Amino acid sequence: MEHKIYRFEELSPELLYSILRLRESVFVIEQQSIYEDIDGLDQEAWHLCIFDKEQLIGYLRLRLIVEKDLAKIERVVVDVAHRSKGAASFLMKVAMQKVIDQTEFKQITLSAQTAVLRYYQKLGFVAHGDTYLDGGIPHIDMSWTRQL
């Protein structure tokens, strides 16, 4: 698996289309979740893509929220044909390492689908608060804190 991290303005039209298509195919079609995927936050985010033979197979969005001194991982998605092969773990580890290497932020947050809560716990994330519906799917807020 190869990976690359892009700023929004570095995304080619073809790659942006592939990202939006992957997000739609999993979140909207597969999970039957009607929500506003194009939310106006992509322009301020980093976009972590993983490829297999130049084909996009996984993606996540990483936003650095300076005023809150934290990073937020969003839109974690892996193509159905590449699941259970370590792609999601690879995405998460690369994103977490980028935050560690390039910021002083003490915390990374995410909104996890409850079906994959244990997966994020294995990466060191801790659940906070009550579950809630996002796009009709149960979620819970989670955070990871940098060990000093």
PDB file of C-alpha atoms in Angstrom:
ATOM      1  CA  MET A   1       0.000   0.000   0.000  1.00  0.00           C
ATOM      2  CA  GLU A   2       1.230   3.428  -0.905  1.00  0.00           C
ATOM      3  CA  HIS A   3      -0.014   6.589   0.717  1.00  0.00           C
ATOM      4  CA  LYS A   4       0.055  10.300   0.127  1.00  0.00           C
ATOM      5  CA  ILE A   5      -1.240  13.260   2.096  1.00  0.00           C
ATOM      6  CA  TYR A   6      -2.705  16.172   0.163  1.00  0.00           C
ATOM      7  CA  ARG A   7      -3.939  19.653   0.906  1.00  0.00           C
ATOM      8  CA  PHE A   8      -7.254  20.351  -0.856  1.00  0.00           C
ATOM      9  CA  GLU A   9      -5.652  22.525  -3.522  1.00  0.00           C
ATOM     10  CA  GLU A  10      -3.229  19.696  -4.386  1.00  0.00           C
ATOM     11  CA  LEU A  11      -6.023  17.254  -5.252  1.00  0.00           C
ATOM     12  CA  SER A  12      -6.435  16.705  -8.969  1.00  0.00           C
ATOM     13  CA  PRO A  13     -10.015  16.733 -10.270  1.00  0.00           C
ATOM     14  CA  GLU A  14      -9.695  12.981 -10.926  1.00  0.00           C
ATOM     15  CA  LEU A  15      -8.508  12.206  -7.389  1.00  0.00           C
ATOM     16  CA  LEU A  16     -11.143  14.448  -5.798  1.00  0.00           C
ATOM     17  CA  TYR A  17     -13.785  12.630  -7.840  1.00  0.00           C
ATOM     18  CA  SER A  18     -12.392   9.247  -6.661  1.00  0.00           C
ATOM     19  CA  ILE A  19     -12.473  10.409  -3.027  1.00  0.00           C
ATOM     20  CA  LEU A  20     -16.051  11.652  -3.233  1.00  0.00           C
ATOM     21  CA  ARG A  21     -17.103   8.516  -5.090  1.00  0.00           C
ATOM     22  CA  LEU A  22     -15.545   6.248  -2.419  1.00  0.00           C
ATOM     23  CA  ARG A  23     -17.148   8.224   0.404  1.00  0.00           C
ATOM     24  CA  GLU A  24     -20.530   8.099  -1.335  1.00  0.00           C
ATOM     25  CA  SER A  25     -20.304   4.385  -2.171  1.00  0.00           C
ATOM     26  CA  VAL A  26     -19.665   3.445   1.461  1.00  0.00           C
ATOM     27  CA  PHE A  27     -21.426   6.049   3.585  1.00  0.00           C
ATOM     28  CA  VAL A  28     -24.459   6.845   1.433  1.00  0.00           C
ATOM     29  CA  ILE A  29     -25.076   3.722  -0.661  1.00  0.00           C
ATOM     30  CA  GLU A  30     -23.663   0.803   1.379  1.00  0.00           C
ATOM     31  CA  GLN A  31     -24.644   2.162   4.792  1.00  0.00           C
ATOM     32  CA  GLN A  32     -27.796   3.832   3.454  1.00  0.00           C
ATOM     33  CA  SER A  33     -27.007   6.991   5.384  1.00  0.00           C
ATOM     34  CA  ILE A  34     -28.482  10.178   4.030  1.00  0.00           C
ATOM     35  CA  TYR A  35     -26.265  13.021   5.199  1.00  0.00           C
ATOM     36  CA  GLU A  36     -24.428  16.037   3.823  1.00  0.00           C
ATOM     37  CA  ASP A  37     -21.031  14.603   2.873  1.00  0.00           C
ATOM     38  CA  ILE A  38     -19.858  17.724   1.064  1.00  0.00           C
ATOM     39  CA  ASP A  39     -19.939  19.884   4.184  1.00  0.00           C
ATOM     40  CA  GLY A  40     -17.603  22.762   3.341  1.00  0.00           C
ATOM     41  CA  LEU A  41     -14.773  21.419   5.524  1.00  0.00           C
ATOM     42  CA  ASP A  42     -12.725  19.623   2.861  1.00  0.00           C
ATOM     43  CA  GLN A  43     -11.002  22.842   1.800  1.00  0.00           C
ATOM     44  CA  GLU A  44      -9.346  23.290   5.205  1.00  0.00           C
ATOM     45  CA  ALA A  45      -8.346  19.648   5.713  1.00  0.00           C
ATOM     46  CA  TRP A  46      -5.528  17.277   4.923  1.00  0.00           C
ATOM     47  CA  HIS A  47      -6.603  14.324   2.780  1.00  0.00           C
ATOM     48  CA  LEU A  48      -4.834  11.028   3.430  1.00  0.00           C
ATOM     49  CA  CYS A  49      -5.191   8.578   0.558  1.00  0.00           C
ATOM     50  CA  ILE A  50      -3.931   5.024   0.220  1.00  0.00           C
ATOM     51  CA  PHE A  51      -3.522   3.366  -3.118  1.00  0.00           C
ATOM     52  CA  ASP A  52      -3.126  -0.125  -4.501  1.00  0.00           C
ATOM     53  CA  LYS A  53      -1.598   0.008  -7.979  1.00  0.00           C
ATOM     54  CA  GLU A  54      -2.629   3.673  -8.325  1.00  0.00           C
ATOM     55  CA  GLN A  55      -6.260   2.877  -7.407  1.00  0.00           C
ATOM     56  CA  LEU A  56      -7.677   4.720  -4.393  1.00  0.00           C
ATOM     57  CA  ILE A  57      -8.597   2.079  -1.802  1.00  0.00           C
ATOM     58  CA  GLY A  58      -8.789   4.090   1.408  1.00  0.00           C
ATOM     59  CA  TYR A  59      -9.150   7.623   2.635  1.00  0.00           C
ATOM     60  CA  LEU A  60      -9.528   9.817   5.680  1.00  0.00           C
ATOM     61  CA  ARG A  61      -9.856  13.524   6.302  1.00  0.00           C
ATOM     62  CA  LEU A  62      -7.668  15.169   8.939  1.00  0.00           C
ATOM     63  CA  ARG A  63      -8.494  18.631  10.215  1.00  0.00           C
ATOM     64  CA  LEU A  64      -6.158  20.602  12.468  1.00  0.00           C
ATOM     65  CA  ILE A  65      -8.293  22.783  14.722  1.00  0.00           C
ATOM     66  CA  VAL A  66      -5.774  25.279  16.069  1.00  0.00           C
ATOM     67  CA  GLU A  67      -8.173  27.243  18.285  1.00  0.00           C
ATOM     68  CA  LYS A  68      -9.017  24.032  20.182  1.00  0.00           C
ATOM     69  CA  ASP A  69      -5.454  22.636  20.141  1.00  0.00           C
ATOM     70  CA  LEU A  70      -6.593  19.347  18.609  1.00  0.00           C
ATOM     71  CA  ALA A  71      -6.814  17.346  15.418  1.00  0.00           C
ATOM     72  CA  LYS A  72      -9.969  15.692  14.163  1.00  0.00           C
ATOM     73  CA  ILE A  73     -10.057  12.512  12.064  1.00  0.00           C
ATOM     74  CA  GLU A  74     -13.119  12.215   9.851  1.00  0.00           C
ATOM     75  CA  ARG A  75     -14.530  10.254   6.902  1.00  0.00           C
ATOM     76  CA  VAL A  76     -12.422   7.113   7.492  1.00  0.00           C
ATOM     77  CA  VAL A  77     -13.328   4.821   4.601  1.00  0.00           C
ATOM     78  CA  VAL A  78     -11.905   1.716   2.908  1.00  0.00           C
ATOM     79  CA  ASP A  79     -13.161   0.181  -0.320  1.00  0.00           C
ATOM     80  CA  VAL A  80     -15.143  -3.005   0.371  1.00  0.00           C
ATOM     81  CA  ALA A  81     -12.693  -5.170  -1.626  1.00  0.00           C
ATOM     82  CA  HIS A  82      -9.780  -4.088   0.596  1.00  0.00           C
ATOM     83  CA  ARG A  83     -11.282  -4.409   4.074  1.00  0.00           C
ATOM     84  CA  SER A  84      -9.788  -6.699   6.731  1.00  0.00           C
ATOM     85  CA  LYS A  85      -6.372  -6.317   5.099  1.00  0.00           C
ATOM     86  CA  GLY A  86      -4.950  -3.621   7.382  1.00  0.00           C
ATOM     87  CA  ALA A  87      -5.869  -0.607   5.241  1.00  0.00           C
ATOM     88  CA  ALA A  88      -7.861   1.192   7.955  1.00  0.00           C
ATOM     89  CA  SER A  89      -5.144   0.610  10.556  1.00  0.00           C
ATOM     90  CA  PHE A  90      -2.551   1.902   8.108  1.00  0.00           C
ATOM     91  CA  LEU A  91      -4.647   5.039   7.472  1.00  0.00           C
ATOM     92  CA  MET A  92      -5.105   5.709  11.174  1.00  0.00           C
ATOM     93  CA  LYS A  93      -1.456   5.153  12.096  1.00  0.00           C
ATOM     94  CA  VAL A  94      -0.241   7.475   9.328  1.00  0.00           C
ATOM     95  CA  ALA A  95      -2.728  10.177  10.362  1.00  0.00           C
ATOM     96  CA  MET A  96      -1.838   9.874  14.045  1.00  0.00           C
ATOM     97  CA  GLN A  97       1.880   9.996  13.245  1.00  0.00           C
ATOM     98  CA  LYS A  98       1.378  13.146  11.145  1.00  0.00           C
ATOM     99  CA  VAL A  99      -0.263  14.849  14.122  1.00  0.00           C
ATOM    100  CA  ILE A 100       2.555  13.709  16.432  1.00  0.00           C
ATOM    101  CA  ASP A 101       5.331  14.761  14.026  1.00  0.00           C
ATOM    102  CA  GLN A 102       3.943  18.064  12.774  1.00  0.00           C
ATOM    103  CA  THR A 103       1.950  19.563  15.634  1.00  0.00           C
ATOM    104  CA  GLU A 104       2.112  20.121  19.360  1.00  0.00           C
ATOM    105  CA  PHE A 105      -1.542  19.122  19.683  1.00  0.00           C
ATOM    106  CA  LYS A 106      -2.243  16.973  22.691  1.00  0.00           C
ATOM    107  CA  GLN A 107      -5.451  15.402  21.427  1.00  0.00           C
ATOM    108  CA  ILE A 108      -7.002  13.733  18.389  1.00  0.00           C
ATOM    109  CA  THR A 109     -10.777  13.360  18.286  1.00  0.00           C
ATOM    110  CA  LEU A 110     -13.190  11.447  16.098  1.00  0.00           C
ATOM    111  CA  SER A 111     -16.817  10.434  15.918  1.00  0.00           C
ATOM    112  CA  ALA A 112     -16.866   6.635  15.721  1.00  0.00           C
ATOM    113  CA  GLN A 113     -19.634   4.433  14.470  1.00  0.00           C
ATOM    114  CA  THR A 114     -20.426   2.273  17.484  1.00  0.00           C
ATOM    115  CA  ALA A 115     -20.019  -0.877  15.376  1.00  0.00           C
ATOM    116  CA  VAL A 116     -16.254  -0.188  15.249  1.00  0.00           C
ATOM    117  CA  LEU A 117     -15.822   1.195  18.773  1.00  0.00           C
ATOM    118  CA  ARG A 118     -13.460  -1.622  19.845  1.00  0.00           C
ATOM    119  CA  TYR A 119     -11.259  -1.057  16.804  1.00  0.00           C
ATOM    120  CA  TYR A 120     -10.618   2.557  17.835  1.00  0.00           C
ATOM    121  CA  GLN A 121     -10.119   1.522  21.461  1.00  0.00           C
ATOM    122  CA  LYS A 122      -7.293  -0.775  20.317  1.00  0.00           C
ATOM    123  CA  LEU A 123      -5.633   2.303  18.807  1.00  0.00           C
ATOM    124  CA  GLY A 124      -5.819   4.071  22.177  1.00  0.00           C
ATOM    125  CA  PHE A 125      -8.988   6.113  21.693  1.00  0.00           C
ATOM    126  CA  VAL A 126     -11.346   6.545  24.654  1.00  0.00           C
ATOM    127  CA  ALA A 127     -15.125   6.966  24.311  1.00  0.00           C
ATOM    128  CA  HIS A 128     -16.831  10.031  25.831  1.00  0.00           C
ATOM    129  CA  GLY A 129     -20.492  10.789  26.430  1.00  0.00           C
ATOM    130  CA  ASP A 130     -23.567   9.081  25.118  1.00  0.00           C
ATOM    131  CA  THR A 131     -24.201   7.526  21.739  1.00  0.00           C
ATOM    132  CA  TYR A 132     -26.092   9.602  19.184  1.00  0.00           C
ATOM    133  CA  LEU A 133     -27.368   9.189  15.650  1.00  0.00           C
ATOM    134  CA  ASP A 134     -25.419  10.742  12.791  1.00  0.00           C
ATOM    135  CA  GLY A 135     -26.950  10.072   9.400  1.00  0.00           C
ATOM    136  CA  GLY A 136     -29.152   7.457  11.070  1.00  0.00           C
ATOM    137  CA  ILE A 137     -26.129   5.468  12.330  1.00  0.00           C
ATOM    138  CA  PRO A 138     -25.191   5.230  16.051  1.00  0.00           C
ATOM    139  CA  HIS A 139     -21.960   7.105  16.834  1.00  0.00           C
ATOM    140  CA  ILE A 140     -19.941   8.016  19.904  1.00  0.00           C
ATOM    141  CA  ASP A 141     -17.291  10.703  20.394  1.00  0.00           C
ATOM    142  CA  MET A 142     -13.785   9.428  21.080  1.00  0.00           C
ATOM    143  CA  SER A 143     -10.406  10.981  21.789  1.00  0.00           C
ATOM    144  CA  TRP A 144      -6.765  10.005  21.902  1.00  0.00           C
ATOM    145  CA  THR A 145      -4.367  11.922  24.136  1.00  0.00           C
ATOM    146  CA  ARG A 146      -0.652  12.287  23.428  1.00  0.00           C
ATOM    147  CA  GLN A 147       1.540  10.776  26.113  1.00  0.00           C
ATOM    148  CA  LEU A 148       4.243  13.244  27.133  1.00  0.00           C
TER     149      LEU A 148
END
